[in-house]
Amino acid sequence: MLVFIIRRLLQSVVVLLVMSLLVFVGVYAIGNPIDMLISPDADQLDRARTIAAFGLDKPLWQQYLLFLKNALSGDMGRSFAFSAPALTLVIERMPATMELAVSAMVLSILLGLPLGLWAGLRPDGLAGKTIMAMSILGFSLPTFWVGLMLIMIFAVQLGWLPSSGRGPTQLLLGVPVSFLSPDGLRHLLMPAFNLALFNIALVIRLTRAGAQEALLQDYVKFARAKGLRNSRIIGVHVLKNILIPIVTVIALQFGSVIAFAIVTESVFAWPGMGKLIIDSIRILDRPVIVAYLMVIVVIFIVINLVVDVAYSLLDPRVRLADTKG
């Protein structure tokens, strides 16, 4: 087990280095932030001083090596626009994004599992067919359009929910969260559902397929032959055996939810990392863009590492095959 974890950690370090190079080169090859940082009326001397002050006068490879050296100590440069450490700006916005992403995943499980189980147990019924039709809409509808429709209906027409912002926050273990207050929960509900819609549809389809496959297995037929109640068969034998792949997919989707929260945060003016990166892209604030992308890469790597280790604990054949390979 220790060899398996060490190998995965080494692979993660290599992936992180490769991604840091791709992110750095990709971001620094686009546009020239100096054109947005100084006035068009500035003379060449002022322009040269600004370029030198931000270290943009060095060759790209030297800039990358300096970035790599500083990144190892947690310094990813200073924001051009805010004159503050870029990583600090991203970390300050992370609790809002993480709260939104976790809420979306909780909604995906709470809504997707029972609906998918219902559709799987009664595939020919009207309710089952309706659920599957709605899941197709969940895959197909654009996130920004759904967000605008939610605002139009529940904020403008009905006036039930606020259309933007995060609402009041309270500290939970030193982290500001909004779901602890009724007003904060009202602010959270629409953006969380909007972000969760795709994953709700995904969980519905995974649960339905898993339930239909499990119902054909011999252990379910044997349980029925023993005269067990239908609720016990579903809860113990069916649901328990389909949860592992569903939880795995949900865990891997968590990184995608964080990364693609940008659209939802922009539509609902949610003060998270996504809104920060949109504002930074507009002014080509390179350090903030790089810091954000590297944080997302680290999140993906950590999630994949945790999933790999969890799988190896559940199924020793995974780590044995990896060790032999």
PDB file of C-alpha atoms in Angstrom:
ATOM      1  CA  MET A   1       0.000   0.000   0.000  1.00  0.00           C
ATOM      2  CA  LEU A   2       2.844   2.405   0.869  1.00  0.00           C
ATOM      3  CA  VAL A   3       4.527   1.733  -2.487  1.00  0.00           C
ATOM      4  CA  PHE A   4       1.240   2.428  -4.259  1.00  0.00           C
ATOM      5  CA  ILE A   5       0.778   5.784  -2.483  1.00  0.00           C
ATOM      6  CA  ILE A   6       4.404   6.843  -3.099  1.00  0.00           C
ATOM      7  CA  ARG A   7       4.086   6.028  -6.791  1.00  0.00           C
ATOM      8  CA  ARG A   8       0.872   8.030  -7.053  1.00  0.00           C
ATOM      9  CA  LEU A   9       2.496  10.979  -5.254  1.00  0.00           C
ATOM     10  CA  LEU A  10       5.461  10.961  -7.651  1.00  0.00           C
ATOM     11  CA  GLN A  11       3.103  10.831 -10.613  1.00  0.00           C
ATOM     12  CA  SER A  12       1.185  13.771  -9.155  1.00  0.00           C
ATOM     13  CA  VAL A  13       4.379  15.834  -8.838  1.00  0.00           C
ATOM     14  CA  VAL A  14       5.258  15.158 -12.479  1.00  0.00           C
ATOM     15  CA  VAL A  15       1.747  16.102 -13.604  1.00  0.00           C
ATOM     16  CA  LEU A  16       1.929  19.299 -11.541  1.00  0.00           C
ATOM     17  CA  LEU A  17       5.245  20.310 -13.124  1.00  0.00           C
ATOM     18  CA  VAL A  18       4.003  19.647 -16.655  1.00  0.00           C
ATOM     19  CA  MET A  19       0.770  21.521 -16.039  1.00  0.00           C
ATOM     20  CA  SER A  20       2.622  24.473 -14.498  1.00  0.00           C
ATOM     21  CA  LEU A  21       4.698  24.781 -17.688  1.00  0.00           C
ATOM     22  CA  LEU A  22       1.642  24.535 -19.946  1.00  0.00           C
ATOM     23  CA  VAL A  23      -0.352  27.018 -17.861  1.00  0.00           C
ATOM     24  CA  PHE A  24       2.518  29.505 -17.622  1.00  0.00           C
ATOM     25  CA  VAL A  25       3.413  29.427 -21.305  1.00  0.00           C
ATOM     26  CA  GLY A  26      -0.237  29.462 -22.393  1.00  0.00           C
ATOM     27  CA  VAL A  27      -1.136  32.484 -20.254  1.00  0.00           C
ATOM     28  CA  TYR A  28       2.018  34.475 -20.881  1.00  0.00           C
ATOM     29  CA  ALA A  29       1.786  33.984 -24.633  1.00  0.00           C
ATOM     30  CA  ILE A  30      -1.562  35.802 -24.807  1.00  0.00           C
ATOM     31  CA  GLY A  31      -1.707  39.581 -25.084  1.00  0.00           C
ATOM     32  CA  ASN A  32       0.352  42.259 -23.417  1.00  0.00           C
ATOM     33  CA  PRO A  33      -0.853  43.452 -19.996  1.00  0.00           C
ATOM     34  CA  ILE A  34       1.326  46.569 -20.223  1.00  0.00           C
ATOM     35  CA  ASP A  35      -1.123  48.019 -22.731  1.00  0.00           C
ATOM     36  CA  MET A  36      -3.801  47.911 -20.006  1.00  0.00           C
ATOM     37  CA  LEU A  37      -1.639  48.832 -17.032  1.00  0.00           C
ATOM     38  CA  ILE A  38      -0.246  52.147 -18.270  1.00  0.00           C
ATOM     39  CA  SER A  39      -1.760  55.081 -20.067  1.00  0.00           C
ATOM     40  CA  PRO A  40      -1.471  55.227 -23.874  1.00  0.00           C
ATOM     41  CA  ASP A  41       0.054  58.684 -23.411  1.00  0.00           C
ATOM     42  CA  ALA A  42       2.997  57.342 -21.373  1.00  0.00           C
ATOM     43  CA  ASP A  43       6.431  57.794 -22.932  1.00  0.00           C
ATOM     44  CA  GLN A  44       8.856  54.983 -23.719  1.00  0.00           C
ATOM     45  CA  LEU A  45      10.822  55.514 -20.501  1.00  0.00           C
ATOM     46  CA  ASP A  46       7.752  55.023 -18.304  1.00  0.00           C
ATOM     47  CA  ARG A  47       6.776  52.020 -20.392  1.00  0.00           C
ATOM     48  CA  ALA A  48      10.232  50.453 -19.994  1.00  0.00           C
ATOM     49  CA  ARG A  49      10.192  51.051 -16.241  1.00  0.00           C
ATOM     50  CA  THR A  50       6.796  49.379 -15.878  1.00  0.00           C
ATOM     51  CA  ILE A  51       7.894  46.382 -17.948  1.00  0.00           C
ATOM     52  CA  ALA A  52      11.043  45.990 -15.841  1.00  0.00           C
ATOM     53  CA  ALA A  53       9.104  46.417 -12.578  1.00  0.00           C
ATOM     54  CA  PHE A  54       6.864  43.451 -13.447  1.00  0.00           C
ATOM     55  CA  GLY A  55       9.778  41.371 -14.737  1.00  0.00           C
ATOM     56  CA  LEU A  56       8.341  41.225 -18.248  1.00  0.00           C
ATOM     57  CA  ASP A  57      11.617  42.298 -19.846  1.00  0.00           C
ATOM     58  CA  LYS A  58      13.180  38.858 -19.241  1.00  0.00           C
ATOM     59  CA  PRO A  59      12.943  35.929 -21.693  1.00  0.00           C
ATOM     60  CA  LEU A  60       9.980  33.642 -21.156  1.00  0.00           C
ATOM     61  CA  TRP A  61      12.102  30.726 -19.922  1.00  0.00           C
ATOM     62  CA  GLN A  62      13.715  32.932 -17.266  1.00  0.00           C
ATOM     63  CA  GLN A  63      10.280  34.164 -16.182  1.00  0.00           C
ATOM     64  CA  TYR A  64       9.117  30.549 -15.851  1.00  0.00           C
ATOM     65  CA  LEU A  65      12.139  29.466 -13.806  1.00  0.00           C
ATOM     66  CA  LEU A  66      11.656  32.469 -11.509  1.00  0.00           C
ATOM     67  CA  PHE A  67       7.954  31.624 -11.207  1.00  0.00           C
ATOM     68  CA  LEU A  68       8.788  27.981 -10.393  1.00  0.00           C
ATOM     69  CA  LYS A  69      11.330  29.013  -7.764  1.00  0.00           C
ATOM     70  CA  ASN A  70       8.894  31.409  -6.086  1.00  0.00           C
ATOM     71  CA  ALA A  71       5.965  28.975  -6.400  1.00  0.00           C
ATOM     72  CA  LEU A  72       7.835  26.385  -4.322  1.00  0.00           C
ATOM     73  CA  SER A  73       7.713  28.856  -1.442  1.00  0.00           C
ATOM     74  CA  GLY A  74       4.050  29.697  -2.046  1.00  0.00           C
ATOM     75  CA  ASP A  75       4.661  32.923  -3.976  1.00  0.00           C
ATOM     76  CA  MET A  76       2.970  33.060  -7.390  1.00  0.00           C
ATOM     77  CA  GLY A  77       3.637  36.733  -8.001  1.00  0.00           C
ATOM     78  CA  ARG A  78       1.765  39.923  -7.259  1.00  0.00           C
ATOM     79  CA  SER A  79      -1.417  40.950  -8.985  1.00  0.00           C
ATOM     80  CA  PHE A  80      -0.902  43.683 -11.561  1.00  0.00           C
ATOM     81  CA  ALA A  81      -4.275  45.258 -10.742  1.00  0.00           C
ATOM     82  CA  PHE A  82      -4.557  44.783  -6.967  1.00  0.00           C
ATOM     83  CA  SER A  83      -0.839  44.979  -6.005  1.00  0.00           C
ATOM     84  CA  ALA A  84      -1.387  42.014  -3.683  1.00  0.00           C
ATOM     85  CA  PRO A  85      -0.100  38.425  -3.715  1.00  0.00           C
ATOM     86  CA  ALA A  86      -1.996  36.588  -6.461  1.00  0.00           C
ATOM     87  CA  LEU A  87      -2.327  33.359  -4.486  1.00  0.00           C
ATOM     88  CA  THR A  88      -3.757  35.259  -1.515  1.00  0.00           C
ATOM     89  CA  LEU A  89      -6.433  36.814  -3.728  1.00  0.00           C
ATOM     90  CA  VAL A  90      -7.426  33.370  -5.015  1.00  0.00           C
ATOM     91  CA  ILE A  91      -7.408  31.743  -1.563  1.00  0.00           C
ATOM     92  CA  GLU A  92      -9.579  34.557  -0.151  1.00  0.00           C
ATOM     93  CA  ARG A  93     -12.239  33.786  -2.781  1.00  0.00           C
ATOM     94  CA  MET A  94     -11.957  30.010  -2.402  1.00  0.00           C
ATOM     95  CA  PRO A  95     -14.426  29.576   0.541  1.00  0.00           C
ATOM     96  CA  ALA A  96     -17.253  31.098  -1.522  1.00  0.00           C
ATOM     97  CA  THR A  97     -16.517  28.815  -4.489  1.00  0.00           C
ATOM     98  CA  MET A  98     -16.077  25.736  -2.310  1.00  0.00           C
ATOM     99  CA  GLU A  99     -19.371  26.431  -0.505  1.00  0.00           C
ATOM    100  CA  LEU A 100     -21.140  26.747  -3.853  1.00  0.00           C
ATOM    101  CA  ALA A 101     -19.497  23.590  -5.240  1.00  0.00           C
ATOM    102  CA  VAL A 102     -20.170  21.472  -2.130  1.00  0.00           C
ATOM    103  CA  SER A 103     -23.790  22.649  -2.045  1.00  0.00           C
ATOM    104  CA  ALA A 104     -24.158  21.724  -5.713  1.00  0.00           C
ATOM    105  CA  MET A 105     -22.767  18.234  -5.107  1.00  0.00           C
ATOM    106  CA  VAL A 106     -25.046  17.711  -2.090  1.00  0.00           C
ATOM    107  CA  LEU A 107     -28.035  18.703  -4.217  1.00  0.00           C
ATOM    108  CA  SER A 108     -26.855  16.332  -6.952  1.00  0.00           C
ATOM    109  CA  ILE A 109     -26.861  13.406  -4.522  1.00  0.00           C
ATOM    110  CA  LEU A 110     -30.055  14.331  -2.650  1.00  0.00           C
ATOM    111  CA  LEU A 111     -32.036  14.788  -5.878  1.00  0.00           C
ATOM    112  CA  GLY A 112     -30.221  12.501  -8.303  1.00  0.00           C
ATOM    113  CA  LEU A 113     -30.110   9.301  -6.221  1.00  0.00           C
ATOM    114  CA  PRO A 114     -33.819   8.958  -5.356  1.00  0.00           C
ATOM    115  CA  LEU A 115     -34.959  10.120  -8.805  1.00  0.00           C
ATOM    116  CA  GLY A 116     -32.531   7.749 -10.555  1.00  0.00           C
ATOM    117  CA  LEU A 117     -33.538   4.880  -8.268  1.00  0.00           C
ATOM    118  CA  TRP A 118     -37.208   5.545  -8.992  1.00  0.00           C
ATOM    119  CA  ALA A 119     -36.558   5.619 -12.749  1.00  0.00           C
ATOM    120  CA  GLY A 120     -34.539   2.396 -12.508  1.00  0.00           C
ATOM    121  CA  LEU A 121     -37.110   0.479 -10.488  1.00  0.00           C
ATOM    122  CA  ARG A 122     -40.054   1.652 -12.630  1.00  0.00           C
ATOM    123  CA  PRO A 123     -38.572   2.285 -16.089  1.00  0.00           C
ATOM    124  CA  ASP A 124     -41.851   1.818 -17.952  1.00  0.00           C
ATOM    125  CA  GLY A 125     -43.941   4.073 -15.727  1.00  0.00           C
ATOM    126  CA  LEU A 126     -44.884   7.652 -16.533  1.00  0.00           C
ATOM    127  CA  ALA A 127     -42.806   8.993 -13.651  1.00  0.00           C
ATOM    128  CA  GLY A 128     -39.715   7.038 -14.765  1.00  0.00           C
ATOM    129  CA  LYS A 129     -39.989   8.265 -18.342  1.00  0.00           C
ATOM    130  CA  THR A 130     -40.554  11.834 -17.168  1.00  0.00           C
ATOM    131  CA  ILE A 131     -37.474  11.694 -14.939  1.00  0.00           C
ATOM    132  CA  MET A 132     -35.312  10.461 -17.829  1.00  0.00           C
ATOM    133  CA  ALA A 133     -36.686  13.162 -20.125  1.00  0.00           C
ATOM    134  CA  MET A 134     -35.821  15.807 -17.521  1.00  0.00           C
ATOM    135  CA  SER A 135     -32.328  14.349 -17.187  1.00  0.00           C
ATOM    136  CA  ILE A 136     -31.785  14.870 -20.915  1.00  0.00           C
ATOM    137  CA  LEU A 137     -32.740  18.529 -20.446  1.00  0.00           C
ATOM    138  CA  GLY A 138     -30.253  18.729 -17.578  1.00  0.00           C
ATOM    139  CA  PHE A 139     -27.495  17.628 -19.940  1.00  0.00           C
ATOM    140  CA  SER A 140     -28.604  19.842 -22.817  1.00  0.00           C
ATOM    141  CA  LEU A 141     -29.605  23.232 -21.403  1.00  0.00           C
ATOM    142  CA  PRO A 142     -26.800  25.845 -21.207  1.00  0.00           C
ATOM    143  CA  THR A 143     -25.878  26.794 -17.654  1.00  0.00           C
ATOM    144  CA  PHE A 144     -26.005  30.537 -18.250  1.00  0.00           C
ATOM    145  CA  TRP A 145     -29.489  30.297 -19.818  1.00  0.00           C
ATOM    146  CA  VAL A 146     -30.846  28.218 -16.933  1.00  0.00           C
ATOM    147  CA  GLY A 147     -29.368  30.733 -14.498  1.00  0.00           C
ATOM    148  CA  LEU A 148     -31.046  33.645 -16.255  1.00  0.00           C
ATOM    149  CA  MET A 149     -34.371  31.790 -16.319  1.00  0.00           C
ATOM    150  CA  LEU A 150     -34.102  31.036 -12.591  1.00  0.00           C
ATOM    151  CA  ILE A 151     -33.470  34.715 -11.886  1.00  0.00           C
ATOM    152  CA  MET A 152     -36.356  35.740 -14.123  1.00  0.00           C
ATOM    153  CA  ILE A 153     -38.834  33.358 -12.463  1.00  0.00           C
ATOM    154  CA  PHE A 154     -37.853  33.177  -8.801  1.00  0.00           C
ATOM    155  CA  ALA A 155     -36.291  36.621  -8.315  1.00  0.00           C
ATOM    156  CA  VAL A 156     -38.072  38.929 -10.766  1.00  0.00           C
ATOM    157  CA  GLN A 157     -41.512  37.373 -11.254  1.00  0.00           C
ATOM    158  CA  LEU A 158     -42.129  35.657  -7.898  1.00  0.00           C
ATOM    159  CA  GLY A 159     -39.692  37.614  -5.715  1.00  0.00           C
ATOM    160  CA  TRP A 160     -38.947  34.568  -3.595  1.00  0.00           C
ATOM    161  CA  LEU A 161     -35.149  34.546  -3.857  1.00  0.00           C
ATOM    162  CA  PRO A 162     -32.447  37.207  -4.280  1.00  0.00           C
ATOM    163  CA  SER A 163     -30.976  37.466  -7.759  1.00  0.00           C
ATOM    164  CA  SER A 164     -27.313  38.029  -6.896  1.00  0.00           C
ATOM    165  CA  GLY A 165     -24.676  38.164  -4.186  1.00  0.00           C
ATOM    166  CA  ARG A 166     -23.739  35.804  -1.398  1.00  0.00           C
ATOM    167  CA  GLY A 167     -25.659  37.272   1.501  1.00  0.00           C
ATOM    168  CA  PRO A 168     -24.442  37.503   5.108  1.00  0.00           C
ATOM    169  CA  THR A 169     -21.696  35.088   6.186  1.00  0.00           C
ATOM    170  CA  GLN A 170     -20.777  33.518   9.503  1.00  0.00           C
ATOM    171  CA  LEU A 171     -17.548  31.850  10.564  1.00  0.00           C
ATOM    172  CA  LEU A 172     -17.518  28.051  10.712  1.00  0.00           C
ATOM    173  CA  LEU A 173     -14.153  26.704  11.936  1.00  0.00           C
ATOM    174  CA  GLY A 174     -12.634  30.004  10.865  1.00  0.00           C
ATOM    175  CA  VAL A 175     -14.127  29.830   7.331  1.00  0.00           C
ATOM    176  CA  PRO A 176     -16.851  32.289   6.257  1.00  0.00           C
ATOM    177  CA  VAL A 177     -19.998  30.468   5.078  1.00  0.00           C
ATOM    178  CA  SER A 178     -23.424  31.755   4.159  1.00  0.00           C
ATOM    179  CA  PHE A 179     -25.661  28.680   4.612  1.00  0.00           C
ATOM    180  CA  LEU A 180     -25.870  29.101   8.401  1.00  0.00           C
ATOM    181  CA  SER A 181     -28.268  32.046   8.125  1.00  0.00           C
ATOM    182  CA  PRO A 182     -31.719  31.982   6.442  1.00  0.00           C
ATOM    183  CA  ASP A 183     -30.856  34.962   4.232  1.00  0.00           C
ATOM    184  CA  GLY A 184     -27.525  33.425   3.215  1.00  0.00           C
ATOM    185  CA  LEU A 185     -29.270  30.142   2.409  1.00  0.00           C
ATOM    186  CA  ARG A 186     -31.732  32.008   0.172  1.00  0.00           C
ATOM    187  CA  HIS A 187     -28.808  33.562  -1.712  1.00  0.00           C
ATOM    188  CA  LEU A 188     -27.173  30.138  -2.080  1.00  0.00           C
ATOM    189  CA  LEU A 189     -30.150  28.144  -3.328  1.00  0.00           C
ATOM    190  CA  MET A 190     -30.444  29.315  -6.939  1.00  0.00           C
ATOM    191  CA  PRO A 191     -26.739  29.326  -7.891  1.00  0.00           C
ATOM    192  CA  ALA A 192     -26.225  25.945  -6.192  1.00  0.00           C
ATOM    193  CA  PHE A 193     -29.118  24.382  -8.118  1.00  0.00           C
ATOM    194  CA  ASN A 194     -27.918  25.970 -11.360  1.00  0.00           C
ATOM    195  CA  LEU A 195     -24.432  24.551 -10.865  1.00  0.00           C
ATOM    196  CA  ALA A 196     -25.813  21.152  -9.804  1.00  0.00           C
ATOM    197  CA  LEU A 197     -28.173  20.669 -12.753  1.00  0.00           C
ATOM    198  CA  PHE A 198     -25.720  18.784 -14.982  1.00  0.00           C
ATOM    199  CA  ASN A 199     -24.608  16.517 -12.145  1.00  0.00           C
ATOM    200  CA  ILE A 200     -28.183  15.834 -11.065  1.00  0.00           C
ATOM    201  CA  ALA A 201     -28.833  14.525 -14.577  1.00  0.00           C
ATOM    202  CA  LEU A 202     -25.596  12.518 -14.456  1.00  0.00           C
ATOM    203  CA  VAL A 203     -26.418  10.903 -11.096  1.00  0.00           C
ATOM    204  CA  ILE A 204     -29.950  10.079 -12.289  1.00  0.00           C
ATOM    205  CA  ARG A 205     -28.649   8.207 -15.321  1.00  0.00           C
ATOM    206  CA  LEU A 206     -25.878   6.409 -13.400  1.00  0.00           C
ATOM    207  CA  THR A 207     -28.282   5.362 -10.631  1.00  0.00           C
ATOM    208  CA  ARG A 208     -30.921   4.194 -13.095  1.00  0.00           C
ATOM    209  CA  ALA A 209     -28.417   2.104 -15.086  1.00  0.00           C
ATOM    210  CA  GLY A 210     -26.902   0.644 -11.912  1.00  0.00           C
ATOM    211  CA  ALA A 211     -30.279  -0.209 -10.411  1.00  0.00           C
ATOM    212  CA  GLN A 212     -31.489  -1.970 -13.552  1.00  0.00           C
ATOM    213  CA  GLU A 213     -28.264  -3.969 -13.749  1.00  0.00           C
ATOM    214  CA  ALA A 214     -28.362  -4.879 -10.034  1.00  0.00           C
ATOM    215  CA  LEU A 215     -31.957  -6.114 -10.262  1.00  0.00           C
ATOM    216  CA  LEU A 216     -30.821  -8.801 -12.720  1.00  0.00           C
ATOM    217  CA  GLN A 217     -28.086 -10.141 -10.452  1.00  0.00           C
ATOM    218  CA  ASP A 218     -28.367 -13.483  -8.695  1.00  0.00           C
ATOM    219  CA  TYR A 219     -27.987 -12.032  -5.179  1.00  0.00           C
ATOM    220  CA  VAL A 220     -31.122  -9.910  -5.707  1.00  0.00           C
ATOM    221  CA  LYS A 221     -33.067 -12.905  -7.033  1.00  0.00           C
ATOM    222  CA  PHE A 222     -31.873 -14.964  -4.053  1.00  0.00           C
ATOM    223  CA  ALA A 223     -32.929 -12.214  -1.640  1.00  0.00           C
ATOM    224  CA  ARG A 224     -36.399 -12.183  -3.172  1.00  0.00           C
ATOM    225  CA  ALA A 225     -36.592 -15.956  -2.991  1.00  0.00           C
ATOM    226  CA  LYS A 226     -35.836 -15.736   0.737  1.00  0.00           C
ATOM    227  CA  GLY A 227     -38.892 -13.503   1.107  1.00  0.00           C
ATOM    228  CA  LEU A 228     -37.076 -10.302   2.108  1.00  0.00           C
ATOM    229  CA  ARG A 229     -39.061  -7.076   1.952  1.00  0.00           C
ATOM    230  CA  ASN A 230     -38.695  -5.066  -1.219  1.00  0.00           C
ATOM    231  CA  SER A 231     -37.474  -2.024   0.736  1.00  0.00           C
ATOM    232  CA  ARG A 232     -34.688  -4.088   2.314  1.00  0.00           C
ATOM    233  CA  ILE A 233     -33.659  -5.535  -1.042  1.00  0.00           C
ATOM    234  CA  ILE A 234     -33.429  -2.066  -2.550  1.00  0.00           C
ATOM    235  CA  GLY A 235     -31.758  -0.407   0.424  1.00  0.00           C
ATOM    236  CA  VAL A 236     -29.246  -3.140   1.283  1.00  0.00           C
ATOM    237  CA  HIS A 237     -28.589  -5.140  -1.867  1.00  0.00           C
ATOM    238  CA  VAL A 238     -29.287  -2.755  -4.750  1.00  0.00           C
ATOM    239  CA  LEU A 239     -28.328   0.681  -3.439  1.00  0.00           C
ATOM    240  CA  LYS A 240     -25.258  -0.511  -1.558  1.00  0.00           C
ATOM    241  CA  ASN A 241     -23.763  -2.136  -4.656  1.00  0.00           C
ATOM    242  CA  ILE A 242     -24.346   0.787  -7.012  1.00  0.00           C
ATOM    243  CA  LEU A 243     -23.052   3.488  -4.658  1.00  0.00           C
ATOM    244  CA  ILE A 244     -19.326   2.846  -5.221  1.00  0.00           C
ATOM    245  CA  PRO A 245     -19.215   3.817  -8.930  1.00  0.00           C
ATOM    246  CA  ILE A 246     -21.616   6.703  -8.323  1.00  0.00           C
ATOM    247  CA  VAL A 247     -19.548   8.110  -5.451  1.00  0.00           C
ATOM    248  CA  THR A 248     -16.399   7.742  -7.570  1.00  0.00           C
ATOM    249  CA  VAL A 249     -17.885   9.686 -10.466  1.00  0.00           C
ATOM    250  CA  ILE A 250     -19.236  12.348  -8.096  1.00  0.00           C
ATOM    251  CA  ALA A 251     -15.802  12.731  -6.493  1.00  0.00           C
ATOM    252  CA  LEU A 252     -14.139  13.163  -9.880  1.00  0.00           C
ATOM    253  CA  GLN A 253     -16.867  15.599 -10.958  1.00  0.00           C
ATOM    254  CA  PHE A 254     -16.205  17.756  -7.893  1.00  0.00           C
ATOM    255  CA  GLY A 255     -13.096  19.223  -9.508  1.00  0.00           C
ATOM    256  CA  SER A 256     -15.047  20.009 -12.671  1.00  0.00           C
ATOM    257  CA  VAL A 257     -17.771  21.704 -10.644  1.00  0.00           C
ATOM    258  CA  ILE A 258     -15.180  23.973  -9.011  1.00  0.00           C
ATOM    259  CA  ALA A 259     -13.504  24.747 -12.335  1.00  0.00           C
ATOM    260  CA  PHE A 260     -16.741  25.418 -14.229  1.00  0.00           C
ATOM    261  CA  ALA A 261     -18.387  27.441 -11.473  1.00  0.00           C
ATOM    262  CA  ILE A 262     -17.175  30.482 -13.415  1.00  0.00           C
ATOM    263  CA  VAL A 263     -20.387  30.761 -15.439  1.00  0.00           C
ATOM    264  CA  THR A 264     -22.686  30.398 -12.433  1.00  0.00           C
ATOM    265  CA  GLU A 265     -20.648  32.867 -10.380  1.00  0.00           C
ATOM    266  CA  SER A 266     -20.785  35.393 -13.212  1.00  0.00           C
ATOM    267  CA  VAL A 267     -24.551  35.045 -13.722  1.00  0.00           C
ATOM    268  CA  PHE A 268     -25.373  35.324 -10.010  1.00  0.00           C
ATOM    269  CA  ALA A 269     -22.520  37.726  -9.095  1.00  0.00           C
ATOM    270  CA  TRP A 270     -21.277  35.145  -6.599  1.00  0.00           C
ATOM    271  CA  PRO A 271     -17.990  36.463  -5.101  1.00  0.00           C
ATOM    272  CA  GLY A 272     -15.886  33.360  -5.696  1.00  0.00           C
ATOM    273  CA  MET A 273     -12.767  32.414  -7.618  1.00  0.00           C
ATOM    274  CA  GLY A 274     -14.674  32.262 -10.895  1.00  0.00           C
ATOM    275  CA  LYS A 275     -15.721  35.909 -10.754  1.00  0.00           C
ATOM    276  CA  LEU A 276     -12.152  36.855  -9.829  1.00  0.00           C
ATOM    277  CA  ILE A 277     -10.694  35.026 -12.837  1.00  0.00           C
ATOM    278  CA  ILE A 278     -13.197  36.649 -15.212  1.00  0.00           C
ATOM    279  CA  ASP A 279     -12.238  40.099 -13.925  1.00  0.00           C
ATOM    280  CA  SER A 280      -8.542  39.189 -14.171  1.00  0.00           C
ATOM    281  CA  ILE A 281      -8.855  37.942 -17.756  1.00  0.00           C
ATOM    282  CA  ARG A 282     -10.433  41.250 -18.795  1.00  0.00           C
ATOM    283  CA  ILE A 283      -7.320  43.161 -17.687  1.00  0.00           C
ATOM    284  CA  LEU A 284      -4.811  40.361 -18.424  1.00  0.00           C
ATOM    285  CA  ASP A 285      -3.760  40.093 -14.770  1.00  0.00           C
ATOM    286  CA  ARG A 286      -1.382  37.217 -15.504  1.00  0.00           C
ATOM    287  CA  PRO A 287      -0.268  36.313 -11.953  1.00  0.00           C
ATOM    288  CA  VAL A 288      -3.874  35.933 -10.774  1.00  0.00           C
ATOM    289  CA  ILE A 289      -4.793  33.866 -13.854  1.00  0.00           C
ATOM    290  CA  VAL A 290      -1.811  31.549 -13.352  1.00  0.00           C
ATOM    291  CA  ALA A 291      -2.455  31.256  -9.598  1.00  0.00           C
ATOM    292  CA  TYR A 292      -6.115  30.371 -10.201  1.00  0.00           C
ATOM    293  CA  LEU A 293      -5.312  27.746 -12.832  1.00  0.00           C
ATOM    294  CA  MET A 294      -2.621  26.180 -10.645  1.00  0.00           C
ATOM    295  CA  VAL A 295      -5.034  25.989  -7.697  1.00  0.00           C
ATOM    296  CA  ILE A 296      -7.541  24.210  -9.956  1.00  0.00           C
ATOM    297  CA  VAL A 297      -4.811  21.813 -11.149  1.00  0.00           C
ATOM    298  CA  VAL A 298      -3.833  21.014  -7.547  1.00  0.00           C
ATOM    299  CA  ILE A 299      -7.491  20.390  -6.644  1.00  0.00           C
ATOM    300  CA  PHE A 300      -7.874  17.968  -9.567  1.00  0.00           C
ATOM    301  CA  ILE A 301      -4.658  16.148  -8.645  1.00  0.00           C
ATOM    302  CA  VAL A 302      -5.643  15.830  -4.964  1.00  0.00           C
ATOM    303  CA  ILE A 303      -9.130  14.555  -5.846  1.00  0.00           C
ATOM    304  CA  ASN A 304      -7.745  11.968  -8.271  1.00  0.00           C
ATOM    305  CA  LEU A 305      -5.144  10.884  -5.719  1.00  0.00           C
ATOM    306  CA  VAL A 306      -7.783  10.453  -3.004  1.00  0.00           C
ATOM    307  CA  VAL A 307     -10.028   8.484  -5.381  1.00  0.00           C
ATOM    308  CA  ASP A 308      -7.129   6.226  -6.440  1.00  0.00           C
ATOM    309  CA  VAL A 309      -6.175   5.511  -2.823  1.00  0.00           C
ATOM    310  CA  ALA A 310      -9.814   4.892  -1.855  1.00  0.00           C
ATOM    311  CA  TYR A 311     -10.212   2.493  -4.773  1.00  0.00           C
ATOM    312  CA  SER A 312      -7.060   0.629  -3.776  1.00  0.00           C
ATOM    313  CA  LEU A 313      -8.424   0.222  -0.251  1.00  0.00           C
ATOM    314  CA  LEU A 314     -11.750  -1.083  -1.548  1.00  0.00           C
ATOM    315  CA  ASP A 315     -10.213  -3.306  -4.225  1.00  0.00           C
ATOM    316  CA  PRO A 316      -6.638  -4.555  -3.555  1.00  0.00           C
ATOM    317  CA  ARG A 317      -6.423  -5.768  -7.181  1.00  0.00           C
ATOM    318  CA  VAL A 318      -6.008  -2.128  -8.277  1.00  0.00           C
ATOM    319  CA  ARG A 319      -2.798  -1.523  -6.348  1.00  0.00           C
ATOM    320  CA  LEU A 320      -1.472  -5.013  -7.123  1.00  0.00           C
ATOM    321  CA  ALA A 321      -1.928  -4.392 -10.864  1.00  0.00           C
ATOM    322  CA  ASP A 322      -0.276  -0.978 -10.505  1.00  0.00           C
ATOM    323  CA  THR A 323       2.697  -2.432  -8.621  1.00  0.00           C
ATOM    324  CA  LYS A 324       3.211  -5.131 -11.261  1.00  0.00           C
ATOM    325  CA  GLY A 325       2.899  -2.538 -14.034  1.00  0.00           C
TER     326      GLY A 325
END
